[in-house]
Short mmCIF file of C-alpha atoms in Angstrom, two decimals:
data_model
loop_
_atom_site.label_atom_id
_atom_site.label_comp_id
_atom_site.label_asym_id
_atom_site.label_seq_id
_atom_site.Cartn_x
_atom_site.Cartn_y
_atom_site.Cartn_z
CA UNK A 62 -171.76 -69.74 -79.86
CA UNK A 63 -173.33 -73.15 -80.51
CA UNK A 64 -174.17 -72.03 -84.04
CA UNK A 65 -170.53 -70.99 -84.65
CA UNK A 66 -169.30 -74.38 -83.47
CA UNK A 67 -171.81 -76.11 -85.73
CA UNK A 68 -170.74 -74.04 -88.76
CA UNK A 69 -167.07 -74.74 -88.07
CA UNK A 70 -167.81 -78.45 -87.73
CA UNK A 71 -169.75 -78.54 -91.00
CA UNK A 72 -166.96 -76.64 -92.74
CA UNK A 73 -164.31 -79.07 -91.50
CA UNK A 74 -166.44 -82.03 -92.59
CA UNK A 75 -166.83 -80.51 -96.05
CA UNK A 76 -163.09 -79.93 -96.39
CA UNK A 77 -162.40 -83.52 -95.31
CA UNK A 78 -164.87 -84.82 -97.88
CA UNK A 79 -163.17 -82.78 -100.59
CA UNK A 80 -159.76 -84.11 -99.57
CA UNK A 81 -161.08 -87.68 -99.54
CA UNK A 82 -162.49 -87.27 -103.03
CA UNK A 83 -159.20 -85.89 -104.34
CA UNK A 84 -157.28 -88.85 -102.90
CA UNK A 85 -159.83 -91.20 -104.42
CA UNK A 86 -159.16 -89.63 -107.82
CA UNK A 87 -155.40 -90.20 -107.43
CA UNK A 88 -155.96 -93.95 -107.02
CA UNK A 89 -158.91 -94.21 -109.42
CA UNK A 90 -156.91 -96.30 -111.94
CA UNK A 91 -156.53 -99.05 -109.31
CA UNK A 92 -159.98 -98.83 -107.76
CA UNK A 93 -161.58 -101.78 -109.55
CA UNK A 94 -162.18 -105.47 -108.98
CA UNK A 95 -159.93 -106.76 -111.77
CA UNK A 96 -156.77 -104.90 -110.74
CA UNK A 97 -154.24 -104.99 -107.93
CA UNK A 98 -153.84 -101.65 -106.21
CA UNK A 99 -152.70 -99.79 -103.12
CA UNK A 100 -153.38 -99.03 -99.48
CA UNK A 101 -152.71 -95.49 -98.30
CA UNK A 102 -152.67 -93.84 -94.90
CA UNK A 103 -152.18 -90.17 -94.04
CA UNK A 104 -150.99 -88.94 -90.64
CA UNK A 105 -151.17 -85.31 -89.57
CA UNK A 106 -150.06 -83.96 -86.19
CA UNK A 107 -150.17 -87.31 -84.45
CA UNK A 108 -153.39 -88.76 -85.81
CA UNK A 109 -154.52 -90.69 -88.86
CA UNK A 110 -156.70 -88.44 -91.02
CA UNK A 111 -157.17 -90.83 -93.94
CA UNK A 112 -156.79 -94.58 -94.53
CA UNK A 113 -158.21 -96.55 -97.41
CA UNK A 114 -157.56 -99.40 -99.82
CA UNK A 115 -157.97 -99.45 -103.59
CA UNK A 116 -158.04 -102.51 -105.84
CA UNK A 117 -157.61 -106.16 -104.93
CA UNK A 118 -155.31 -107.97 -102.51
CA UNK A 119 -156.04 -111.24 -104.32
CA UNK A 120 -157.31 -111.39 -107.87
CA UNK A 121 -157.86 -115.13 -107.53
CA UNK A 122 -160.09 -114.92 -104.46
CA UNK A 123 -161.66 -111.47 -105.02
CA UNK A 124 -160.26 -110.07 -101.77
CA UNK A 125 -160.17 -106.26 -101.69
CA UNK A 126 -157.29 -104.21 -100.30
CA UNK A 127 -157.88 -102.51 -96.95
CA UNK A 128 -155.63 -100.46 -94.64
CA UNK A 129 -155.03 -103.76 -92.78
CA UNK A 130 -153.81 -105.67 -95.84
CA UNK A 131 -150.23 -106.85 -95.36
CA UNK A 132 -147.73 -105.89 -98.06
CA UNK A 133 -144.10 -106.86 -98.58
CA UNK A 134 -142.35 -103.57 -97.78
CA UNK A 135 -139.20 -104.22 -99.85
CA UNK A 136 -136.55 -101.57 -99.09
CA UNK A 137 -138.82 -99.64 -96.73
CA UNK A 138 -137.73 -102.48 -94.41
CA UNK A 139 -134.22 -101.00 -94.17
CA UNK A 140 -135.19 -98.26 -91.71
CA UNK A 141 -136.36 -100.90 -89.21
CA UNK A 142 -133.13 -102.87 -89.58
CA UNK A 143 -131.05 -99.74 -89.06
CA UNK A 144 -133.24 -98.71 -86.11
CA UNK A 145 -132.61 -102.09 -84.47
CA UNK A 146 -128.85 -101.62 -84.90
CA UNK A 147 -129.07 -98.11 -83.46
CA UNK A 148 -130.91 -99.47 -80.42
CA UNK A 149 -128.19 -102.06 -79.82
CA UNK A 150 -125.54 -99.36 -80.17
CA UNK A 151 -127.39 -97.17 -77.66
CA UNK A 152 -127.45 -100.12 -75.26
CA UNK A 153 -123.67 -100.41 -75.59
CA UNK A 154 -123.82 -103.88 -77.13
CA UNK A 155 -121.99 -102.80 -80.28
CA UNK A 156 -120.27 -99.75 -81.72
CA UNK A 157 -121.22 -98.25 -85.04
CA UNK A 158 -117.48 -98.05 -85.71
CA UNK A 159 -116.89 -101.76 -85.11
CA UNK A 160 -115.22 -103.68 -87.92
CA UNK A 161 -118.02 -105.84 -89.31
CA UNK A 162 -115.60 -108.79 -89.29
CA UNK A 163 -115.66 -108.65 -85.48
CA UNK A 164 -119.20 -109.99 -85.66
CA UNK A 165 -119.34 -111.60 -89.12
CA UNK A 166 -115.91 -113.10 -89.93
CA UNK A 167 -117.37 -114.63 -93.09
CA UNK A 168 -116.91 -111.21 -94.69
CA UNK A 169 -113.52 -111.39 -96.44
CA UNK A 170 -110.55 -109.36 -95.27
CA UNK A 171 -110.17 -106.85 -98.08
CA UNK A 172 -107.30 -105.12 -96.30
CA UNK A 173 -109.57 -102.20 -95.44
CA UNK A 174 -111.86 -101.85 -92.43
CA UNK A 175 -115.58 -101.95 -93.17
CA UNK A 176 -117.57 -100.55 -90.24
CA UNK A 177 -121.16 -101.06 -89.16
CA UNK A 178 -121.68 -97.41 -90.02
CA UNK A 179 -120.44 -98.07 -93.59
CA UNK A 180 -123.10 -100.75 -94.01
CA UNK A 181 -125.86 -98.46 -92.73
CA UNK A 182 -124.97 -95.57 -95.07
CA UNK A 183 -124.18 -97.70 -98.16
CA UNK A 184 -120.54 -96.60 -98.11
CA UNK A 185 -119.00 -100.05 -97.57
CA UNK A 186 -118.01 -100.76 -101.17
CA UNK A 187 -119.51 -104.25 -100.88
CA UNK A 188 -121.00 -105.54 -104.10
CA UNK A 189 -124.79 -105.82 -104.21
CA UNK A 190 -125.81 -109.46 -104.00
CA UNK A 191 -128.65 -109.04 -106.50
CA UNK A 192 -126.15 -108.00 -109.16
CA UNK A 193 -123.86 -110.90 -108.28
CA UNK A 194 -126.63 -113.49 -108.35
CA UNK A 195 -127.93 -112.05 -111.61
CA UNK A 196 -124.65 -113.07 -113.23
CA UNK A 197 -125.22 -116.67 -112.16
CA UNK A 198 -128.63 -116.89 -113.78
CA UNK A 199 -130.42 -116.87 -110.42
CA UNK A 200 -134.06 -115.76 -110.82
CA UNK A 201 -134.67 -112.51 -108.95
CA UNK A 202 -137.69 -114.00 -107.16
CA UNK A 203 -136.00 -117.33 -106.46
CA UNK A 204 -135.24 -118.88 -103.06
CA UNK A 205 -132.22 -117.57 -101.16
CA UNK A 206 -131.10 -118.68 -97.71
CA UNK A 207 -128.79 -116.90 -95.27
CA UNK A 208 -126.23 -119.69 -95.71
CA UNK A 209 -126.09 -119.23 -99.47
CA UNK A 210 -125.92 -115.48 -99.04
CA UNK A 211 -122.92 -115.72 -96.69
CA UNK A 212 -121.21 -118.19 -99.03
CA UNK A 213 -121.60 -115.69 -101.88
CA UNK A 214 -120.19 -112.83 -99.78
CA UNK A 215 -117.27 -114.94 -98.53
CA UNK A 216 -116.15 -115.67 -102.11
CA UNK A 217 -115.70 -112.02 -103.08
CA UNK A 218 -112.14 -110.86 -103.76
CA UNK A 219 -112.65 -107.13 -104.28
CA UNK A 220 -114.82 -104.16 -103.37
CA UNK A 221 -116.50 -101.63 -105.62
CA UNK A 222 -114.45 -98.89 -103.90
CA UNK A 223 -112.57 -98.18 -100.67
CA UNK A 224 -114.92 -98.13 -97.66
CA UNK A 225 -116.16 -94.63 -96.90
CA UNK A 226 -114.91 -93.08 -100.13
CA UNK A 227 -118.22 -93.22 -102.00
CA UNK A 228 -121.92 -93.87 -101.59
CA UNK A 229 -123.40 -96.72 -103.64
CA UNK A 230 -126.58 -98.47 -102.59
CA UNK A 231 -125.89 -102.06 -101.52
CA UNK A 232 -128.50 -104.53 -100.33
CA UNK A 233 -125.64 -106.76 -99.19
CA UNK A 234 -124.89 -104.39 -96.32
CA UNK A 235 -128.40 -104.54 -94.93
CA UNK A 236 -128.62 -108.33 -95.00
CA UNK A 237 -125.34 -108.32 -93.07
CA UNK A 238 -126.92 -105.89 -90.59
CA UNK A 239 -129.75 -108.37 -89.97
CA UNK A 240 -127.15 -111.06 -89.24
CA UNK A 241 -125.35 -108.58 -86.98
CA UNK A 242 -128.53 -108.05 -84.94
CA UNK A 243 -128.83 -111.81 -84.45
CA UNK A 244 -125.22 -112.32 -83.41
CA UNK A 245 -125.16 -109.35 -81.04
CA UNK A 246 -128.59 -109.75 -79.42
CA UNK A 247 -129.04 -113.51 -79.61
CA UNK A 248 -132.37 -112.93 -81.35
CA UNK A 249 -133.18 -113.01 -85.03
CA UNK A 250 -134.10 -109.67 -86.57
CA UNK A 251 -137.67 -110.91 -86.67
CA UNK A 252 -137.66 -111.67 -82.93
CA UNK A 253 -135.83 -108.49 -81.98
CA UNK A 254 -138.10 -106.23 -84.01
CA UNK A 255 -141.23 -107.97 -82.72
CA UNK A 256 -140.20 -107.41 -79.12
CA UNK A 257 -138.39 -104.06 -79.25
CA UNK A 258 -140.26 -102.17 -82.00
CA UNK A 259 -143.53 -103.65 -83.20
CA UNK A 260 -145.11 -104.71 -79.87
CA UNK A 261 -144.48 -101.39 -78.07
CA UNK A 262 -145.94 -99.45 -81.02
CA UNK A 263 -148.95 -101.73 -81.39
CA UNK A 264 -147.84 -102.77 -84.89
CA UNK A 265 -149.57 -106.12 -84.48
CA UNK A 266 -149.71 -106.89 -88.21
CA UNK A 267 -146.00 -106.35 -88.92
CA UNK A 268 -143.13 -108.84 -88.93
CA UNK A 269 -139.97 -109.76 -90.79
CA UNK A 270 -140.69 -112.91 -92.80
CA UNK A 271 -137.44 -114.90 -92.60
CA UNK A 272 -139.05 -118.13 -93.82
CA UNK A 273 -140.83 -117.87 -97.16
CA UNK A 274 -143.20 -120.71 -96.21
CA UNK A 275 -144.63 -118.69 -93.29
CA UNK A 276 -148.30 -117.80 -93.58
CA UNK A 277 -148.99 -114.05 -93.65
CA UNK A 278 -152.44 -113.06 -92.40
CA UNK A 279 -154.33 -110.69 -94.75
CA UNK A 280 -151.47 -110.76 -97.25
CA UNK A 281 -151.82 -108.77 -100.45
CA UNK A 282 -150.30 -110.84 -103.23
CA UNK A 283 -148.25 -108.95 -105.81
CA UNK A 284 -148.76 -108.80 -109.56
CA UNK A 285 -147.03 -107.68 -112.74
CA UNK A 286 -148.77 -107.03 -116.07
CA UNK A 287 -148.80 -109.78 -118.67
CA UNK A 288 -150.44 -108.69 -121.90
CA UNK A 289 -153.92 -107.53 -121.00
CA UNK A 290 -154.01 -109.42 -117.71
CA UNK A 291 -151.84 -109.97 -114.62
CA UNK A 292 -149.44 -112.61 -113.37
CA UNK A 293 -148.19 -113.31 -109.84
CA UNK A 294 -144.88 -111.67 -108.90
CA UNK A 295 -144.13 -112.48 -105.24
CA UNK A 296 -140.62 -112.73 -103.68
CA UNK A 297 -139.76 -116.14 -102.24
CA UNK A 298 -136.53 -115.96 -100.28
CA UNK A 299 -135.53 -116.06 -96.64
CA UNK A 300 -132.89 -113.36 -96.16
CA UNK A 301 -134.10 -110.16 -94.50
CA UNK A 302 -132.75 -106.79 -93.47
CA UNK A 303 -132.66 -105.22 -96.89
CA UNK A 304 -136.29 -106.27 -97.26
CA UNK A 305 -138.45 -108.98 -95.76
CA UNK A 306 -140.86 -106.86 -93.75
CA UNK A 307 -144.58 -107.46 -94.12
CA UNK A 308 -146.64 -104.57 -92.81
CA UNK A 309 -149.88 -102.64 -93.27
CA UNK A 310 -150.77 -99.03 -93.98
CA UNK A 311 -152.30 -98.75 -90.51
CA UNK A 312 -149.15 -100.10 -88.83
CA UNK A 313 -146.86 -97.88 -90.87
CA UNK A 314 -148.83 -94.83 -89.73
CA UNK A 315 -147.96 -95.79 -86.14
CA UNK A 316 -144.31 -96.10 -87.14
CA UNK A 317 -144.33 -92.70 -88.85
CA UNK A 318 -145.67 -91.08 -85.69
CA UNK A 319 -142.85 -92.63 -83.66
CA UNK A 320 -140.46 -90.18 -85.32
CA UNK A 321 -142.39 -87.42 -83.57
CA UNK A 322 -143.29 -88.98 -80.21
CA UNK A 323 -140.24 -91.28 -79.72
CA UNK A 324 -142.28 -93.99 -78.01
CA UNK A 325 -139.65 -96.52 -79.12
CA UNK A 326 -135.97 -95.64 -79.04
CA UNK A 327 -136.35 -92.43 -77.03
CA UNK A 328 -134.68 -89.18 -78.06
CA UNK A 329 -131.15 -90.55 -78.46
CA UNK A 330 -132.01 -93.25 -81.00
CA UNK A 331 -134.45 -90.92 -82.79
CA UNK A 332 -131.60 -88.45 -83.34
CA UNK A 333 -129.13 -91.16 -84.37
CA UNK A 334 -131.27 -92.64 -87.11
CA UNK A 335 -131.66 -89.25 -88.79
CA UNK A 336 -127.88 -88.71 -88.94
CA UNK A 337 -126.59 -88.40 -92.49
CA UNK A 338 -123.64 -90.46 -93.61
CA UNK A 339 -120.27 -88.81 -94.11
CA UNK A 340 -117.58 -89.81 -96.60
CA UNK A 341 -113.87 -89.92 -95.84
CA UNK A 342 -113.62 -86.70 -97.88
CA UNK A 343 -115.74 -84.99 -95.23
CA UNK A 344 -118.73 -84.60 -97.54
CA UNK A 345 -122.11 -85.59 -96.12
CA UNK A 346 -124.64 -87.64 -98.07
CA UNK A 347 -128.46 -87.56 -97.93
CA UNK A 348 -128.69 -91.17 -96.74
CA UNK A 349 -129.13 -91.74 -93.00
CA UNK A 350 -130.28 -94.97 -91.29
CA UNK A 351 -132.47 -96.54 -93.98
CA UNK A 352 -133.90 -93.07 -94.54
CA UNK A 353 -133.04 -90.43 -97.11
CA UNK A 354 -133.14 -86.66 -96.59
CA UNK A 355 -134.37 -84.42 -99.38
CA UNK A 356 -136.73 -81.63 -100.27
CA UNK A 357 -140.06 -81.58 -102.06
CA UNK A 358 -141.53 -78.31 -103.29
CA UNK A 359 -139.55 -76.30 -100.77
CA UNK A 360 -140.24 -78.51 -97.75
CA UNK A 361 -137.68 -80.83 -96.12
CA UNK A 362 -138.66 -84.48 -96.42
CA UNK A 363 -137.40 -87.80 -95.08
CA UNK A 364 -138.36 -90.78 -97.17
CA UNK A 365 -137.59 -94.23 -98.46
CA UNK A 366 -139.19 -96.33 -101.15
CA UNK A 367 -139.18 -100.00 -101.99
CA UNK A 368 -139.66 -102.12 -105.10
CA UNK A 369 -139.36 -105.86 -105.40
CA UNK A 370 -141.41 -108.39 -107.28
CA UNK A 371 -144.72 -106.67 -107.89
CA UNK A 372 -144.60 -104.67 -104.65
CA UNK A 373 -144.08 -100.88 -104.67
CA UNK A 374 -143.91 -99.05 -101.33
CA UNK A 375 -143.15 -95.61 -99.92
CA UNK A 376 -142.98 -93.79 -96.59
CA UNK A 377 -142.87 -90.02 -97.15
CA UNK A 378 -142.53 -87.71 -94.14
CA UNK A 379 -142.59 -83.93 -93.89
CA UNK A 380 -140.99 -83.55 -90.44
CA UNK A 381 -141.56 -79.80 -90.09
CA UNK A 382 -145.26 -80.37 -90.69
CA UNK A 383 -145.53 -83.56 -88.56
CA UNK A 384 -147.12 -85.07 -91.64
CA UNK A 385 -146.64 -88.46 -93.31
CA UNK A 386 -148.01 -90.50 -96.21
CA UNK A 387 -147.68 -94.27 -96.46
CA UNK A 388 -148.38 -95.91 -99.82
CA UNK A 389 -148.22 -99.69 -100.17
CA UNK A 390 -149.00 -101.22 -103.58
CA UNK A 391 -149.13 -104.73 -105.01
CA UNK A 392 -148.97 -103.70 -108.68
CA UNK A 393 -145.61 -103.48 -110.45
CA UNK A 394 -147.00 -100.60 -112.51
CA UNK A 395 -147.61 -98.39 -109.46
CA UNK A 396 -145.29 -95.46 -108.78
CA UNK A 397 -145.58 -95.34 -105.00
CA UNK A 398 -143.27 -92.33 -104.67
CA UNK A 399 -145.25 -90.22 -107.09
CA UNK A 400 -148.57 -91.35 -105.57
CA UNK A 401 -147.36 -90.35 -102.09
CA UNK A 402 -146.31 -86.92 -103.35
CA UNK A 403 -149.68 -86.32 -104.95
CA UNK A 404 -151.48 -87.30 -101.73
CA UNK A 405 -149.25 -84.93 -99.76
CA UNK A 406 -150.18 -82.11 -102.14
CA UNK A 407 -153.86 -82.62 -101.28
CA UNK A 408 -153.31 -81.99 -97.58
CA UNK A 409 -150.36 -79.60 -97.49
CA UNK A 410 -151.67 -77.34 -100.25
CA UNK A 411 -150.17 -73.87 -100.15
CA UNK A 412 -147.61 -74.95 -97.56
CA UNK A 413 -145.73 -76.35 -100.56
CA UNK A 414 -143.82 -74.12 -102.96
CA UNK A 415 -145.26 -73.72 -106.47
CA UNK A 416 -144.31 -76.36 -109.03
CA UNK A 417 -141.53 -75.16 -111.32
CA UNK A 418 -141.21 -76.16 -114.94
CA UNK A 419 -138.11 -78.27 -114.35
CA UNK A 420 -139.48 -80.11 -111.32
CA UNK A 421 -139.49 -83.87 -111.73
CA UNK A 422 -142.66 -84.23 -109.69
CA UNK A 423 -145.14 -83.78 -112.50
CA UNK A 424 -147.47 -86.67 -113.06
CA UNK A 425 -147.64 -88.51 -116.40
CA UNK A 426 -150.96 -86.82 -117.08
CA UNK A 427 -149.30 -83.48 -116.56
CA UNK A 428 -146.15 -84.55 -118.36
CA UNK A 429 -146.79 -82.70 -121.60
CA UNK A 430 -144.45 -79.83 -122.38
CA UNK A 431 -144.96 -76.58 -124.26
CA UNK A 432 -141.38 -76.85 -125.52
CA UNK A 433 -141.06 -78.40 -128.95
CA UNK A 434 -137.80 -79.93 -130.20
CA UNK A 435 -137.47 -80.90 -133.85
CA UNK A 436 -137.15 -84.54 -134.89
CA UNK A 437 -133.78 -83.69 -136.42
CA UNK A 438 -132.51 -82.35 -133.09
CA UNK A 439 -133.91 -85.33 -131.16
CA UNK A 440 -132.17 -87.72 -133.54
CA UNK A 441 -128.92 -85.89 -132.90
CA UNK A 442 -129.18 -86.75 -129.20
CA UNK A 443 -130.06 -90.44 -129.70
CA UNK A 444 -127.31 -92.96 -129.01
CA UNK A 445 -125.37 -94.84 -126.36
CA UNK A 446 -123.96 -92.85 -123.43
CA UNK A 447 -121.36 -94.23 -121.03
CA UNK A 448 -120.43 -93.21 -117.48
CA UNK A 449 -117.01 -94.80 -117.02
CA UNK A 450 -116.73 -93.90 -113.32
CA UNK A 451 -119.89 -95.76 -112.28
CA UNK A 452 -119.94 -98.18 -115.23
CA UNK A 453 -123.47 -97.16 -116.18
CA UNK A 454 -124.84 -97.10 -119.72
CA UNK A 455 -127.80 -95.11 -121.04
CA UNK A 456 -129.42 -95.85 -124.39
CA UNK A 457 -131.37 -92.84 -125.60
CA UNK A 458 -133.76 -93.36 -128.51
CA UNK A 459 -136.39 -91.39 -130.40
CA UNK A 460 -139.82 -92.79 -129.57
CA UNK A 461 -143.11 -91.30 -130.78
CA UNK A 462 -141.65 -87.86 -131.54
CA UNK A 463 -139.81 -87.58 -128.25
CA UNK A 464 -136.71 -88.97 -126.57
CA UNK A 465 -136.95 -92.01 -124.33
CA UNK A 466 -134.70 -94.36 -122.38
CA UNK A 467 -134.56 -97.62 -124.32
CA UNK A 468 -136.11 -100.68 -122.73
CA UNK A 469 -138.19 -98.87 -120.11
CA UNK A 470 -141.43 -96.82 -120.23
CA UNK A 471 -139.64 -93.55 -119.40
CA UNK A 472 -139.83 -90.61 -121.79
CA UNK A 473 -137.82 -87.41 -121.70
CA UNK A 474 -139.97 -84.30 -121.48
CA UNK A 475 -138.22 -81.25 -123.00
CA UNK A 476 -137.64 -78.25 -120.76
CA UNK A 477 -135.52 -76.53 -123.41
CA UNK A 478 -133.79 -77.58 -126.63
CA UNK A 479 -131.01 -79.25 -124.63
CA UNK A 480 -132.58 -80.03 -121.26
CA UNK A 481 -135.12 -82.76 -120.49
CA UNK A 482 -136.72 -84.22 -117.39
CA UNK A 483 -137.60 -87.87 -116.93
CA UNK A 484 -141.36 -88.42 -116.80
CA UNK A 485 -142.49 -89.21 -113.28
CA UNK A 486 -138.98 -88.96 -111.82
CA UNK A 487 -137.02 -86.19 -110.15
CA UNK A 488 -134.19 -86.37 -112.69
CA UNK A 489 -133.07 -84.05 -115.46
CA UNK A 490 -130.83 -84.77 -118.46
CA UNK A 491 -128.88 -82.01 -120.18
CA UNK A 492 -127.27 -82.66 -123.57
CA UNK A 493 -124.13 -80.74 -124.50
CA UNK A 494 -123.52 -80.75 -128.28
CA UNK A 495 -119.88 -80.06 -129.21
CA UNK A 496 -118.48 -78.31 -132.29
CA UNK A 497 -116.89 -81.56 -133.46
CA UNK A 498 -120.30 -83.25 -133.63
CA UNK A 499 -119.95 -85.20 -130.38
CA UNK A 500 -122.50 -84.96 -127.60
CA UNK A 501 -122.11 -85.14 -123.83
CA UNK A 502 -124.81 -85.80 -121.25
CA UNK A 503 -125.19 -84.58 -117.67
CA UNK A 504 -127.72 -86.28 -115.41
CA UNK A 505 -128.91 -84.50 -112.25
CA UNK A 506 -130.78 -86.40 -109.54
CA UNK A 507 -133.19 -85.27 -106.84
CA UNK A 508 -130.32 -84.52 -104.44
CA UNK A 509 -128.53 -82.32 -106.96
CA UNK A 510 -125.77 -84.86 -107.55
CA UNK A 511 -124.63 -84.89 -111.17
CA UNK A 512 -123.32 -87.71 -113.34
CA UNK A 513 -121.50 -87.12 -116.62
CA UNK A 514 -121.84 -89.42 -119.63
CA UNK A 515 -120.05 -89.48 -122.97
CA UNK A 516 -121.78 -90.58 -126.16
CA UNK A 517 -119.91 -93.54 -127.61
CA UNK A 518 -119.33 -94.30 -131.30
CA UNK A 519 -121.32 -97.14 -132.85
CA UNK A 520 -119.19 -100.31 -133.08
CA UNK A 521 -118.52 -102.00 -136.41
CA UNK A 522 -119.11 -105.71 -136.06
CA UNK A 523 -119.05 -108.51 -138.62
CA UNK A 524 -118.83 -112.28 -138.29
CA UNK A 525 -115.04 -112.16 -138.02
CA UNK A 526 -115.13 -109.53 -135.27
CA UNK A 527 -117.75 -111.46 -133.30
CA UNK A 528 -115.71 -114.66 -133.52
CA UNK A 529 -112.90 -112.97 -131.57
CA UNK A 530 -115.11 -112.93 -128.48
CA UNK A 531 -116.16 -116.61 -128.62
CA UNK A 532 -115.05 -118.78 -125.70
CA UNK A 533 -115.61 -119.76 -122.07
CA UNK A 534 -115.30 -117.07 -119.40
CA UNK A 535 -114.88 -118.16 -115.77
CA UNK A 536 -115.58 -116.48 -112.42
CA UNK A 537 -114.20 -118.24 -109.35
CA UNK A 538 -116.01 -115.73 -107.12
CA UNK A 539 -119.36 -116.91 -108.46
CA UNK A 540 -118.34 -120.45 -109.38
CA UNK A 541 -119.87 -119.93 -112.81
CA UNK A 542 -118.83 -120.14 -116.45
CA UNK A 543 -120.27 -118.10 -119.29
CA UNK A 544 -120.00 -119.66 -122.73
CA UNK A 545 -120.10 -116.90 -125.34
CA UNK A 546 -120.65 -117.71 -129.00
CA UNK A 547 -121.72 -115.93 -132.20
CA UNK A 548 -125.21 -116.76 -133.41
CA UNK A 549 -127.24 -115.13 -136.16
CA UNK A 550 -125.09 -112.01 -136.29
CA UNK A 551 -125.14 -111.53 -132.51
CA UNK A 552 -123.22 -112.67 -129.45
CA UNK A 553 -125.05 -115.06 -127.14
CA UNK A 554 -124.25 -116.04 -123.55
CA UNK A 555 -125.00 -119.64 -122.65
CA UNK A 556 -125.34 -120.46 -118.97
CA UNK A 557 -126.39 -123.82 -117.60
CA UNK A 558 -130.02 -124.04 -116.57
CA UNK A 559 -131.23 -120.66 -117.88
CA UNK A 560 -132.31 -119.33 -121.29
CA UNK A 561 -129.59 -117.97 -123.56
CA UNK A 562 -128.97 -114.22 -123.36
CA UNK A 563 -128.25 -112.05 -126.40
CA UNK A 564 -125.65 -109.31 -125.94
CA UNK A 565 -126.56 -105.98 -127.53
CA UNK A 566 -123.64 -104.04 -129.09
CA UNK A 567 -122.97 -100.80 -127.20
CA UNK A 568 -119.57 -99.47 -128.23
CA UNK A 569 -116.15 -100.88 -129.10
CA UNK A 570 -115.66 -104.21 -127.28
CA UNK A 571 -118.69 -103.45 -125.10
CA UNK A 572 -122.20 -104.95 -125.00
CA UNK A 573 -125.26 -104.52 -122.82
CA UNK A 574 -127.10 -107.42 -121.20
CA UNK A 575 -129.65 -108.07 -118.43
CA UNK A 576 -126.68 -108.76 -116.11
CA UNK A 577 -125.07 -105.40 -116.87
CA UNK A 578 -122.58 -103.90 -119.30
CA UNK A 579 -120.09 -106.47 -120.58
CA UNK A 580 -116.72 -105.10 -121.70
CA UNK A 581 -114.15 -107.44 -123.22
CA UNK A 582 -110.53 -107.01 -122.18
CA UNK A 583 -107.61 -107.42 -124.58
CA UNK A 584 -103.91 -108.02 -124.15
CA UNK A 585 -101.69 -107.75 -127.20
CA UNK A 586 -104.83 -107.40 -129.30
CA UNK A 587 -106.29 -110.72 -128.11
CA UNK A 588 -109.36 -111.04 -125.90
CA UNK A 589 -108.28 -112.35 -122.48
CA UNK A 590 -111.36 -111.79 -120.34
CA UNK A 591 -114.31 -109.55 -119.66
CA UNK A 592 -115.48 -107.03 -117.07
CA UNK A 593 -119.10 -106.61 -115.99
CA UNK A 594 -120.53 -103.36 -114.66
CA UNK A 595 -123.93 -104.06 -113.15
CA UNK A 596 -124.79 -100.73 -111.52
CA UNK A 597 -124.26 -101.76 -107.90
CA UNK A 598 -121.49 -104.16 -108.92
CA UNK A 599 -118.55 -102.57 -110.72
CA UNK A 600 -115.37 -103.93 -112.25
CA UNK A 601 -116.36 -107.59 -111.86
CA UNK A 602 -113.97 -109.76 -113.87
CA UNK A 603 -114.22 -113.07 -115.70
CA UNK A 604 -111.07 -114.71 -117.08
CA UNK A 605 -111.11 -116.36 -120.48
CA UNK A 606 -110.47 -120.08 -120.14
CA UNK A 607 -107.51 -121.47 -122.05
CA UNK A 608 -108.38 -123.38 -125.17
CA UNK A 609 -107.10 -126.94 -125.31
#
């Protein structure tokens, strides 16, 4: 009997060593002293089975990453904000169906009720504050206080859509939820989470940083590539709720296990936070309380990722398996979602369904395709595609004998002559050539939701045509003026205090820019204003100032 126990023990140790080595190989690209990297923890059936750091927390001071290194969690923070709101609702201190203006009257009266629940599920219609600030020239890593945030929200005159009618991710809603926690409980989100969530779970290295000057013990600084080296890329603002959490891989493992043991929140809150949102149409959406439902290789998953500055984060849970992977990275080049999936594959093995050819989960190394599409056919698909409903533009180009999305390191791997998947992402694109020579595009995401695009004709622009757009364009909602002028055969936006921005022609009267898609509006043939579609901000208008 003793011999059998010994053999079993040796076998388990060998399997663990093999698993450890496979995880090491996944993070090998970061496991060096001149690179930022990641911390990863793996929880299985209530215990941590793996925790390790790869790469450096500080390139300046040669500090390595460990499972106790503190990372900015970015949007992984949202689940804690929503959990805090759910706790307050369970205590009867607020209702999820309260009008948000009951607690935060600074939110304008749009003539339509926006509920707490709308904010949680991203169905409020509120414009995303990052998109709004981007139109003012605000640097994405610049300082932002709660007062300035509320001033920005209070100036808005319209919504993206009627509350509850659609789902569109909005960071604005989650900052408002952090303010809600403070006004309902009398404690800041930082104080409330410390007392009600982190302390009971023993998450001693986690906190919401609501003052960017606060020291963070064992902080991993974040980096983005710059040529053949790295530069610092660390957020520096004070609003929280949508982000703001600093945490460690070890602490996040404790949080992941709370979804199984309900140490904090008990059964009622645990069930609430997994509840999917529902639209006014009656349709449910995958998004719950800062958590998103989905499937991965046949298994149900609950996950959320984060990306801001140089931080890339992911919590991936397989609830049926009581299994979770936490990946926290301080390199802007890291794909934390894909890394988490690959780690899960090591441990779950044959409990996962086989990889299909169209799955978006293949790694870049495995991204090659046996399907070959001729250069002539690829060129036929290249062009500008426009989704008028969501005001989203896709530029598809031929790059190194394949299709790619312009401006980003994402290539399209052919599945067939007309269908492609995005490398490293769970998205597919299907082109639909028409008999008249036009081409349509259908994009399918990981949840199965589809978006339809239409390829737009190339605009014809000369100096005279560009001159029609010249002038000052004013937004009272942002208190900003864009001066647009022709220069060197292009249109340029001049904005006080920031570098000039060149507008790239997209289609008739439309241009792309870092702020979004800019479409000029005409009345009687004359340009009278412009509309910006910035992904999470749609239909935002500027009026053309009268010329003296």
